[in-house]
Amino acid sequence: MKFDFLSESDQAYFIHKASTLVEALPFIREHSGDTIVIKYGGHAMGDPKLAKSFARDIGLMKEVGIYPIVVHGGGPQIAEKLKNKNITSKFIEGLRVTDIDTVRVVEDVLANDINTEIVKSIGDSGGKAIGLSGNKNNLLSATKLKIEKKESDSNIEKLIDIGFVGQPTKVNISLIKEHINKGKIPVIAPLGVDADSNSYNINADTAAGFIAGELKASKLLLLTDVAGILDKEKKLISSLTMDDASKLINEDFVVGGMKPKILTCIEAMKKGVKKTTILDGRIPHSVVLELFTEHGIGTQIYS
Ligand code: ADP
Ligand code: MG
């Protein structure tokens, strides 16, 4: 071979690397110019190595002409800070009852700690990110989320107030576009604000899906701590239609945090998002694998 100064295994390694790059070209062409919303959370966010690989993926997306928008969660970090402050929470239907002291901690962790860390991490890998908090500059308007719960021994649904947990109602699209036009990658903390300036905690999947829908993003990627949607036998469902996804919600093997994820995907697609993917954020470079390789990973939901 021409480059016989390299060992045979090194040659094979670099040839493989080069062909991977070339194979990515059609995918880069396909996605260039697209707006893609990525929900980042769970395990992937707690691990420094994975956080770095995520930041590099986001930077790469931007470099090849994609407009990424990151919406992050923060469940474990919020739980930890509440514990340190001796604030205990009650959970109803899997959602944290959020009083005023709790929402202040949530705001601090999301808008200050985590948001700053992600912006820095993208910056360290060469990208230009801008940290935004949903409750500032009317970025995400919200109303109080009222949840319906059946009384234990009757069929009557009761509306329950769980405090400062919000449901998004409006996105300040021009603010997001303004930053994008300046070449920035928006990194958004999932908080909302109502007409009386109350701040609300919003489920990060819900916030990401709402933003993707309102922006008519091409794609919504939800990074999580499982391979994707698992079926009855715990096998990965690699792709399904929107109609099949809506049938899945009532299956008893779809529980907990997976339900709002699937609902979020469906809602976003009804508003015009073409494809949504629930993927494993524990895999390094999961975003690049999903977007720029032939096979993709996780569960794809398409219309
Ligand atoms: P995230 O921080 O990514 O939002 P969640 O805990 O809210 O994570 O949601 C992901 C979790 O949903 C998984 O860890 C898993 O325990 C749970 N889950 C419930 N049903 C399913 C299913 N059918 N397939 C995959 N995960 C499921
Ligand atoms: Mg969740």
mmCIF file of C-alpha atoms and ligand atoms in Angstrom:
data_model
loop_
_atom_site.group_PDB
_atom_site.id
_atom_site.type_symbol
_atom_site.label_atom_id
_atom_site.label_comp_id
_atom_site.label_asym_id
_atom_site.label_seq_id
_atom_site.Cartn_x
_atom_site.Cartn_y
_atom_site.Cartn_z
ATOM 1 C CA MET A 1 0.000 0.000 0.000
ATOM 2 C CA LYS A 2 0.897 3.636 -0.498
ATOM 3 C CA PHE A 3 0.952 4.496 3.186
ATOM 4 C CA ASP A 4 3.160 1.627 4.311
ATOM 5 C CA PHE A 5 4.536 3.805 7.116
ATOM 6 C CA LEU A 6 1.388 2.706 8.984
ATOM 7 C CA SER A 7 0.865 -0.748 10.387
ATOM 8 C CA GLU A 8 -1.736 -2.864 8.591
ATOM 9 C CA SER A 9 -4.240 -2.511 11.388
ATOM 10 C CA ASP A 10 -3.801 1.281 11.425
ATOM 11 C CA GLN A 11 -4.333 1.360 7.669
ATOM 12 C CA ALA A 12 -7.544 -0.622 8.020
ATOM 13 C CA TYR A 13 -8.630 1.728 10.798
ATOM 14 C CA PHE A 14 -8.113 4.885 8.726
ATOM 15 C CA ILE A 15 -9.680 3.386 5.601
ATOM 16 C CA HIS A 16 -12.701 2.468 7.686
ATOM 17 C CA LYS A 17 -12.823 6.011 9.081
ATOM 18 C CA ALA A 18 -12.665 7.514 5.599
ATOM 19 C CA SER A 19 -15.444 5.298 4.276
ATOM 20 C CA THR A 20 -17.624 6.159 7.277
ATOM 21 C CA LEU A 21 -17.244 9.837 6.405
ATOM 22 C CA VAL A 22 -18.108 9.241 2.765
ATOM 23 C CA GLU A 23 -21.113 7.119 3.693
ATOM 24 C CA ALA A 24 -22.408 9.964 5.845
ATOM 25 C CA LEU A 25 -22.564 12.334 2.840
ATOM 26 C CA PRO A 26 -26.066 11.468 1.588
ATOM 27 C CA PHE A 27 -27.388 11.831 5.135
ATOM 28 C CA ILE A 28 -25.669 15.183 5.564
ATOM 29 C CA ARG A 29 -27.280 16.311 2.285
ATOM 30 C CA GLU A 30 -30.652 15.000 3.436
ATOM 31 C CA HIS A 31 -30.626 16.893 6.736
ATOM 32 C CA SER A 32 -28.791 20.058 5.733
ATOM 33 C CA GLY A 33 -31.027 23.079 6.318
ATOM 34 C CA ASP A 34 -33.336 21.141 8.658
ATOM 35 C CA THR A 35 -34.367 22.310 12.105
ATOM 36 C CA ILE A 36 -34.005 19.428 14.557
ATOM 37 C CA VAL A 37 -35.148 19.572 18.183
ATOM 38 C CA ILE A 38 -33.268 17.316 20.598
ATOM 39 C CA LYS A 39 -34.491 16.495 24.106
ATOM 40 C CA TYR A 40 -31.463 15.752 26.210
ATOM 41 C CA GLY A 41 -31.814 14.207 29.619
ATOM 42 C CA GLY A 42 -31.514 11.291 31.945
ATOM 43 C CA HIS A 43 -28.386 9.183 32.072
ATOM 44 C CA ALA A 44 -26.656 10.837 29.103
ATOM 45 C CA MET A 45 -26.561 14.116 30.984
ATOM 46 C CA GLY A 46 -25.029 12.790 34.191
ATOM 47 C CA ASP A 47 -22.008 11.093 32.616
ATOM 48 C CA PRO A 48 -19.155 13.503 31.688
ATOM 49 C CA LYS A 49 -17.934 11.365 28.751
ATOM 50 C CA LEU A 50 -21.416 11.079 27.276
ATOM 51 C CA ALA A 51 -22.012 14.785 27.876
ATOM 52 C CA LYS A 52 -18.894 15.550 25.862
ATOM 53 C CA SER A 53 -19.872 13.231 23.024
ATOM 54 C CA PHE A 54 -23.353 14.817 22.985
ATOM 55 C CA ALA A 55 -21.877 18.338 22.792
ATOM 56 C CA ARG A 56 -19.633 17.310 19.894
ATOM 57 C CA ASP A 57 -22.583 15.753 18.058
ATOM 58 C CA ILE A 58 -24.576 18.972 18.403
ATOM 59 C CA GLY A 59 -21.581 20.993 17.171
ATOM 60 C CA LEU A 60 -21.197 18.661 14.201
ATOM 61 C CA MET A 61 -24.871 19.007 13.289
ATOM 62 C CA LYS A 62 -24.466 22.772 13.163
ATOM 63 C CA GLU A 63 -21.284 22.507 11.068
ATOM 64 C CA VAL A 64 -23.060 20.477 8.380
ATOM 65 C CA GLY A 65 -25.889 22.986 8.026
ATOM 66 C CA ILE A 66 -28.485 21.643 10.451
ATOM 67 C CA TYR A 67 -30.183 23.975 12.947
ATOM 68 C CA PRO A 68 -30.195 22.070 16.246
ATOM 69 C CA ILE A 69 -32.285 23.208 19.228
ATOM 70 C CA VAL A 70 -31.590 21.493 22.546
ATOM 71 C CA VAL A 71 -34.226 21.184 25.281
ATOM 72 C CA HIS A 72 -32.910 19.610 28.458
ATOM 73 C CA GLY A 73 -34.357 17.824 31.464
ATOM 74 C CA GLY A 74 -32.948 17.608 34.950
ATOM 75 C CA GLY A 75 -34.997 15.171 37.046
ATOM 76 C CA PRO A 76 -32.127 13.485 38.949
ATOM 77 C CA GLN A 77 -30.304 16.782 39.619
ATOM 78 C CA ILE A 78 -33.528 18.407 40.881
ATOM 79 C CA ALA A 79 -34.197 15.440 43.181
ATOM 80 C CA GLU A 80 -30.681 15.720 44.587
ATOM 81 C CA LYS A 81 -30.912 19.450 45.303
ATOM 82 C CA LEU A 82 -34.350 19.093 46.927
ATOM 83 C CA LYS A 83 -32.928 16.366 49.126
ATOM 84 C CA ASN A 84 -30.024 18.599 50.161
ATOM 85 C CA LYS A 85 -32.490 21.320 51.100
ATOM 86 C CA ASN A 86 -34.693 18.835 52.989
ATOM 87 C CA ILE A 87 -37.667 19.541 50.743
ATOM 88 C CA THR A 88 -39.814 16.456 50.385
ATOM 89 C CA SER A 89 -42.276 15.963 47.535
ATOM 90 C CA LYS A 90 -45.481 14.062 47.055
ATOM 91 C CA PHE A 91 -46.071 12.425 43.689
ATOM 92 C CA ILE A 92 -49.457 12.143 42.015
ATOM 93 C CA GLU A 93 -49.747 10.064 38.842
ATOM 94 C CA GLY A 94 -45.955 10.097 38.577
ATOM 95 C CA LEU A 95 -45.776 13.907 38.679
ATOM 96 C CA ARG A 96 -44.104 15.867 41.456
ATOM 97 C CA VAL A 97 -46.442 18.111 43.441
ATOM 98 C CA THR A 98 -44.565 21.390 43.045
ATOM 99 C CA ASP A 99 -45.074 24.105 45.652
ATOM 100 C CA ILE A 100 -43.437 27.536 45.534
ATOM 101 C CA ASP A 101 -40.230 26.424 47.336
ATOM 102 C CA THR A 102 -39.931 23.434 45.040
ATOM 103 C CA VAL A 103 -40.406 25.407 41.833
ATOM 104 C CA ARG A 104 -37.668 27.838 42.946
ATOM 105 C CA VAL A 105 -35.242 24.916 43.307
ATOM 106 C CA VAL A 106 -36.383 23.517 39.955
ATOM 107 C CA GLU A 107 -35.787 26.888 38.309
ATOM 108 C CA ASP A 108 -32.357 27.221 39.877
ATOM 109 C CA VAL A 109 -31.211 23.744 38.831
ATOM 110 C CA LEU A 110 -32.609 23.914 35.293
ATOM 111 C CA ALA A 111 -31.922 27.527 34.321
ATOM 112 C CA ASN A 112 -28.665 27.999 36.200
ATOM 113 C CA ASP A 113 -26.798 24.749 36.884
ATOM 114 C CA ILE A 114 -27.722 22.453 34.014
ATOM 115 C CA ASN A 115 -28.317 25.005 31.274
ATOM 116 C CA THR A 116 -24.981 26.700 31.925
ATOM 117 C CA GLU A 117 -23.178 23.371 31.925
ATOM 118 C CA ILE A 118 -24.605 22.311 28.549
ATOM 119 C CA VAL A 119 -23.881 25.696 26.960
ATOM 120 C CA LYS A 120 -20.298 25.492 28.219
ATOM 121 C CA SER A 121 -19.883 21.941 27.033
ATOM 122 C CA ILE A 122 -21.087 22.798 23.491
ATOM 123 C CA GLY A 123 -18.785 25.839 23.583
ATOM 124 C CA ASP A 124 -15.820 23.675 24.599
ATOM 125 C CA SER A 125 -16.412 21.504 21.556
ATOM 126 C CA GLY A 126 -16.382 24.504 19.235
ATOM 127 C CA GLY A 127 -20.113 25.251 18.907
ATOM 128 C CA LYS A 128 -21.790 28.556 19.716
ATOM 129 C CA ALA A 129 -24.673 27.892 22.080
ATOM 130 C CA ILE A 130 -26.990 30.329 23.812
ATOM 131 C CA GLY A 131 -28.695 29.426 27.085
ATOM 132 C CA LEU A 132 -32.383 30.294 27.247
ATOM 133 C CA SER A 133 -34.889 29.765 30.004
ATOM 134 C CA GLY A 134 -38.497 29.113 29.017
ATOM 135 C CA ASN A 135 -39.812 31.463 31.709
ATOM 136 C CA LYS A 136 -37.773 34.441 30.517
ATOM 137 C CA ASN A 137 -38.745 36.811 27.665
ATOM 138 C CA ASN A 138 -42.030 34.897 27.298
ATOM 139 C CA LEU A 139 -40.120 32.140 25.551
ATOM 140 C CA LEU A 140 -42.599 29.500 26.710
ATOM 141 C CA SER A 141 -46.027 30.616 27.866
ATOM 142 C CA ALA A 142 -47.775 28.100 30.070
ATOM 143 C CA THR A 143 -50.885 27.408 32.089
ATOM 144 C CA LYS A 144 -51.193 25.297 35.182
ATOM 145 C CA LEU A 145 -51.469 21.630 34.273
ATOM 146 C CA LYS A 146 -54.563 20.052 35.815
ATOM 147 C CA ILE A 147 -54.443 16.308 35.980
ATOM 148 C CA GLU A 148 -57.444 14.029 35.936
ATOM 149 C CA LYS A 149 -57.565 11.282 38.510
ATOM 150 C CA LYS A 150 -60.271 8.694 39.167
ATOM 151 C CA GLU A 151 -61.651 8.571 42.710
ATOM 152 C CA SER A 152 -60.601 5.258 44.225
ATOM 153 C CA ASP A 153 -64.031 3.610 44.360
ATOM 154 C CA SER A 154 -65.922 5.409 41.647
ATOM 155 C CA ASN A 155 -65.617 6.322 37.999
ATOM 156 C CA ILE A 156 -65.720 10.044 38.601
ATOM 157 C CA GLU A 157 -62.686 11.930 37.286
ATOM 158 C CA LYS A 158 -61.459 14.651 39.593
ATOM 159 C CA LEU A 159 -59.181 17.511 38.524
ATOM 160 C CA ILE A 160 -56.159 17.698 40.769
ATOM 161 C CA ASP A 161 -53.953 20.715 41.330
ATOM 162 C CA ILE A 162 -50.299 19.710 41.594
ATOM 163 C CA GLY A 163 -48.927 23.228 41.939
ATOM 164 C CA PHE A 164 -46.437 24.873 39.628
ATOM 165 C CA VAL A 165 -46.396 22.244 36.915
ATOM 166 C CA GLY A 166 -47.208 23.773 33.582
ATOM 167 C CA GLN A 167 -48.521 22.945 30.190
ATOM 168 C CA PRO A 168 -47.052 24.967 27.312
ATOM 169 C CA THR A 169 -49.477 27.182 25.386
ATOM 170 C CA LYS A 170 -47.244 29.365 23.205
ATOM 171 C CA VAL A 171 -43.643 29.627 22.026
ATOM 172 C CA ASN A 172 -41.854 32.887 21.254
ATOM 173 C CA ILE A 173 -40.746 31.654 17.849
ATOM 174 C CA SER A 174 -39.201 34.952 16.751
ATOM 175 C CA LEU A 175 -36.851 34.924 19.761
ATOM 176 C CA ILE A 176 -35.623 31.416 18.889
ATOM 177 C CA LYS A 177 -35.235 32.340 15.209
ATOM 178 C CA GLU A 178 -33.378 35.512 16.122
ATOM 179 C CA HIS A 179 -30.701 33.450 17.894
ATOM 180 C CA ILE A 180 -30.602 30.849 15.127
ATOM 181 C CA ASN A 181 -30.103 33.600 12.530
ATOM 182 C CA LYS A 182 -27.114 34.777 14.532
ATOM 183 C CA GLY A 183 -25.614 31.303 14.156
ATOM 184 C CA LYS A 184 -26.390 30.225 17.721
ATOM 185 C CA ILE A 185 -27.566 26.856 19.016
ATOM 186 C CA PRO A 186 -30.459 27.500 21.455
ATOM 187 C CA VAL A 187 -30.254 25.436 24.664
ATOM 188 C CA ILE A 188 -33.604 25.715 26.433
ATOM 189 C CA ALA A 189 -34.546 25.038 30.077
ATOM 190 C CA PRO A 190 -38.111 23.632 30.216
ATOM 191 C CA LEU A 191 -39.765 26.309 32.322
ATOM 192 C CA GLY A 192 -42.881 28.266 31.469
ATOM 193 C CA VAL A 193 -44.456 31.526 32.551
ATOM 194 C CA ASP A 194 -48.111 32.538 32.839
ATOM 195 C CA ALA A 195 -49.855 35.913 32.430
ATOM 196 C CA ASP A 196 -49.265 36.671 36.144
ATOM 197 C CA SER A 197 -45.508 35.977 35.837
ATOM 198 C CA ASN A 198 -45.678 32.702 37.765
ATOM 199 C CA SER A 199 -42.992 30.212 36.722
ATOM 200 C CA TYR A 200 -43.853 26.595 35.999
ATOM 201 C CA ASN A 201 -41.884 23.398 35.669
ATOM 202 C CA ILE A 202 -42.671 21.670 32.364
ATOM 203 C CA ASN A 203 -41.843 18.056 31.536
ATOM 204 C CA ALA A 204 -38.841 18.326 29.196
ATOM 205 C CA ASP A 205 -40.284 15.888 26.646
ATOM 206 C CA THR A 206 -43.501 17.921 26.534
ATOM 207 C CA ALA A 207 -41.572 21.185 26.134
ATOM 208 C CA ALA A 208 -39.337 19.750 23.375
ATOM 209 C CA GLY A 209 -42.309 18.319 21.470
ATOM 210 C CA PHE A 210 -44.272 21.553 21.782
ATOM 211 C CA ILE A 211 -41.361 23.645 20.525
ATOM 212 C CA ALA A 212 -40.725 21.196 17.649
ATOM 213 C CA GLY A 213 -44.408 21.312 16.687
ATOM 214 C CA GLU A 214 -44.707 25.094 16.813
ATOM 215 C CA LEU A 215 -41.495 25.514 14.791
ATOM 216 C CA LYS A 216 -42.583 22.775 12.385
ATOM 217 C CA ALA A 217 -39.177 21.178 12.894
ATOM 218 C CA SER A 218 -38.158 18.392 10.520
ATOM 219 C CA LYS A 219 -37.298 16.041 13.329
ATOM 220 C CA LEU A 220 -37.690 15.544 17.053
ATOM 221 C CA LEU A 221 -35.148 13.362 18.864
ATOM 222 C CA LEU A 222 -35.893 12.270 22.424
ATOM 223 C CA LEU A 223 -32.783 10.889 24.140
ATOM 224 C CA THR A 224 -33.526 8.583 27.036
ATOM 225 C CA ASP A 225 -32.084 5.788 29.172
ATOM 226 C CA VAL A 226 -33.544 2.818 27.275
ATOM 227 C CA ALA A 227 -32.981 1.537 23.730
ATOM 228 C CA GLY A 228 -36.334 2.973 22.576
ATOM 229 C CA ILE A 229 -39.907 1.718 22.924
ATOM 230 C CA LEU A 230 -39.791 -1.897 24.074
ATOM 231 C CA ASP A 231 -42.570 -4.380 23.295
ATOM 232 C CA LYS A 232 -44.198 -7.007 25.558
ATOM 233 C CA GLU A 233 -41.107 -9.231 25.227
ATOM 234 C CA LYS A 234 -38.833 -6.262 25.986
ATOM 235 C CA LYS A 235 -37.639 -6.238 22.398
ATOM 236 C CA LEU A 236 -36.947 -2.917 20.679
ATOM 237 C CA ILE A 237 -39.653 -1.696 18.306
ATOM 238 C CA SER A 238 -37.439 -0.103 15.667
ATOM 239 C CA SER A 239 -40.114 1.698 13.690
ATOM 240 C CA LEU A 240 -43.844 2.258 13.727
ATOM 241 C CA THR A 241 -46.480 4.572 12.297
ATOM 242 C CA MET A 242 -48.131 7.372 14.222
ATOM 243 C CA ASP A 243 -51.393 5.378 14.291
ATOM 244 C CA ASP A 244 -49.659 2.325 15.744
ATOM 245 C CA ALA A 245 -47.948 4.543 18.307
ATOM 246 C CA SER A 246 -51.291 5.909 19.515
ATOM 247 C CA LYS A 247 -52.537 2.343 20.001
ATOM 248 C CA LEU A 248 -49.423 1.544 22.066
ATOM 249 C CA ILE A 249 -50.247 4.130 24.727
ATOM 250 C CA ASN A 250 -53.029 1.987 26.155
ATOM 251 C CA GLU A 251 -50.892 -1.172 26.363
ATOM 252 C CA ASP A 252 -49.951 -2.133 29.887
ATOM 253 C CA PHE A 253 -46.264 -2.605 28.949
ATOM 254 C CA VAL A 254 -46.029 1.117 28.203
ATOM 255 C CA VAL A 255 -45.870 2.892 31.553
ATOM 256 C CA GLY A 256 -44.195 5.732 33.447
ATOM 257 C CA GLY A 257 -42.086 8.224 31.507
ATOM 258 C CA MET A 258 -42.557 6.386 28.189
ATOM 259 C CA LYS A 259 -46.216 7.419 27.957
ATOM 260 C CA PRO A 260 -45.638 11.191 27.829
ATOM 261 C CA LYS A 261 -42.782 10.533 25.383
ATOM 262 C CA ILE A 262 -45.004 8.721 22.893
ATOM 263 C CA LEU A 263 -47.813 11.266 23.340
ATOM 264 C CA THR A 264 -45.326 14.075 22.762
ATOM 265 C CA CYS A 265 -44.152 12.473 19.514
ATOM 266 C CA ILE A 266 -47.724 12.090 18.267
ATOM 267 C CA GLU A 267 -48.685 15.665 19.160
ATOM 268 C CA ALA A 268 -45.577 17.045 17.435
ATOM 269 C CA MET A 269 -46.266 15.021 14.282
ATOM 270 C CA LYS A 270 -49.873 16.209 14.172
ATOM 271 C CA LYS A 271 -48.444 19.717 13.952
ATOM 272 C CA GLY A 272 -46.191 18.838 11.028
ATOM 273 C CA VAL A 273 -42.976 17.336 12.438
ATOM 274 C CA LYS A 274 -42.111 14.654 9.875
ATOM 275 C CA LYS A 275 -40.273 12.142 11.996
ATOM 276 C CA THR A 276 -39.708 11.554 15.685
ATOM 277 C CA THR A 277 -37.207 9.184 17.265
ATOM 278 C CA ILE A 278 -36.930 7.906 20.821
ATOM 279 C CA LEU A 279 -33.306 6.823 21.216
ATOM 280 C CA ASP A 280 -30.735 5.573 23.664
ATOM 281 C CA GLY A 281 -28.732 8.468 25.098
ATOM 282 C CA ARG A 282 -26.427 5.976 26.874
ATOM 283 C CA ILE A 283 -24.757 5.187 23.540
ATOM 284 C CA PRO A 284 -21.875 7.567 22.757
ATOM 285 C CA HIS A 285 -22.616 9.739 19.696
ATOM 286 C CA SER A 286 -26.207 8.468 19.622
ATOM 287 C CA VAL A 287 -27.325 11.587 17.733
ATOM 288 C CA VAL A 288 -24.719 11.183 14.986
ATOM 289 C CA LEU A 289 -25.483 7.471 14.684
ATOM 290 C CA GLU A 290 -29.166 8.254 14.323
ATOM 291 C CA LEU A 291 -28.819 11.041 11.791
ATOM 292 C CA PHE A 292 -25.812 10.106 9.689
ATOM 293 C CA THR A 293 -25.727 6.334 9.405
ATOM 294 C CA GLU A 294 -27.779 3.936 7.344
ATOM 295 C CA HIS A 295 -29.367 2.048 10.174
ATOM 296 C CA GLY A 296 -30.199 4.703 12.723
ATOM 297 C CA ILE A 297 -30.964 3.659 16.281
ATOM 298 C CA GLY A 298 -33.926 3.683 18.638
ATOM 299 C CA THR A 299 -37.615 3.776 17.730
ATOM 300 C CA GLN A 300 -38.656 5.831 14.708
ATOM 301 C CA ILE A 301 -42.225 7.085 14.547
ATOM 302 C CA TYR A 302 -43.297 8.324 11.131
ATOM 303 C CA SER A 303 -46.529 9.758 9.737
HETATM 304 P P1 ADP B 1 -36.268 10.408 30.665
HETATM 305 O O1 ADP B 1 -35.380 10.984 31.706
HETATM 306 O O2 ADP B 1 -35.499 10.023 29.447
HETATM 307 O O3 ADP B 1 -37.478 11.248 30.359
HETATM 308 P P2 ADP B 1 -38.182 8.530 31.841
HETATM 309 O O4 ADP B 1 -37.878 7.715 33.035
HETATM 310 O O5 ADP B 1 -39.148 9.663 32.010
HETATM 311 O O6 ADP B 1 -36.784 8.998 31.247
HETATM 312 O O7 ADP B 1 -38.750 7.579 30.684
HETATM 313 C C1 ADP B 1 -38.034 6.443 30.243
HETATM 314 C C2 ADP B 1 -38.445 5.201 31.028
HETATM 315 O O8 ADP B 1 -39.703 4.735 30.606
HETATM 316 C C3 ADP B 1 -37.547 4.015 30.867
HETATM 317 O O9 ADP B 1 -36.408 4.082 31.670
HETATM 318 C C4 ADP B 1 -38.444 2.847 31.254
HETATM 319 O O10 ADP B 1 -38.267 2.516 32.608
HETATM 320 C C5 ADP B 1 -39.858 3.401 31.114
HETATM 321 N N1 ADP B 1 -40.714 2.606 30.231
HETATM 322 C C6 ADP B 1 -41.976 2.275 30.495
HETATM 323 N N2 ADP B 1 -42.515 1.521 29.536
HETATM 324 C C7 ADP B 1 -41.573 1.364 28.578
HETATM 325 C C8 ADP B 1 -41.532 0.662 27.327
HETATM 326 N N3 ADP B 1 -42.585 -0.029 26.832
HETATM 327 N N4 ADP B 1 -40.389 0.731 26.622
HETATM 328 C C9 ADP B 1 -39.318 1.414 27.079
HETATM 329 N N5 ADP B 1 -39.292 2.071 28.270
HETATM 330 C C10 ADP B 1 -40.407 2.061 29.029
HETATM 331 MG MG MG B 2 -39.253 11.700 31.536
#
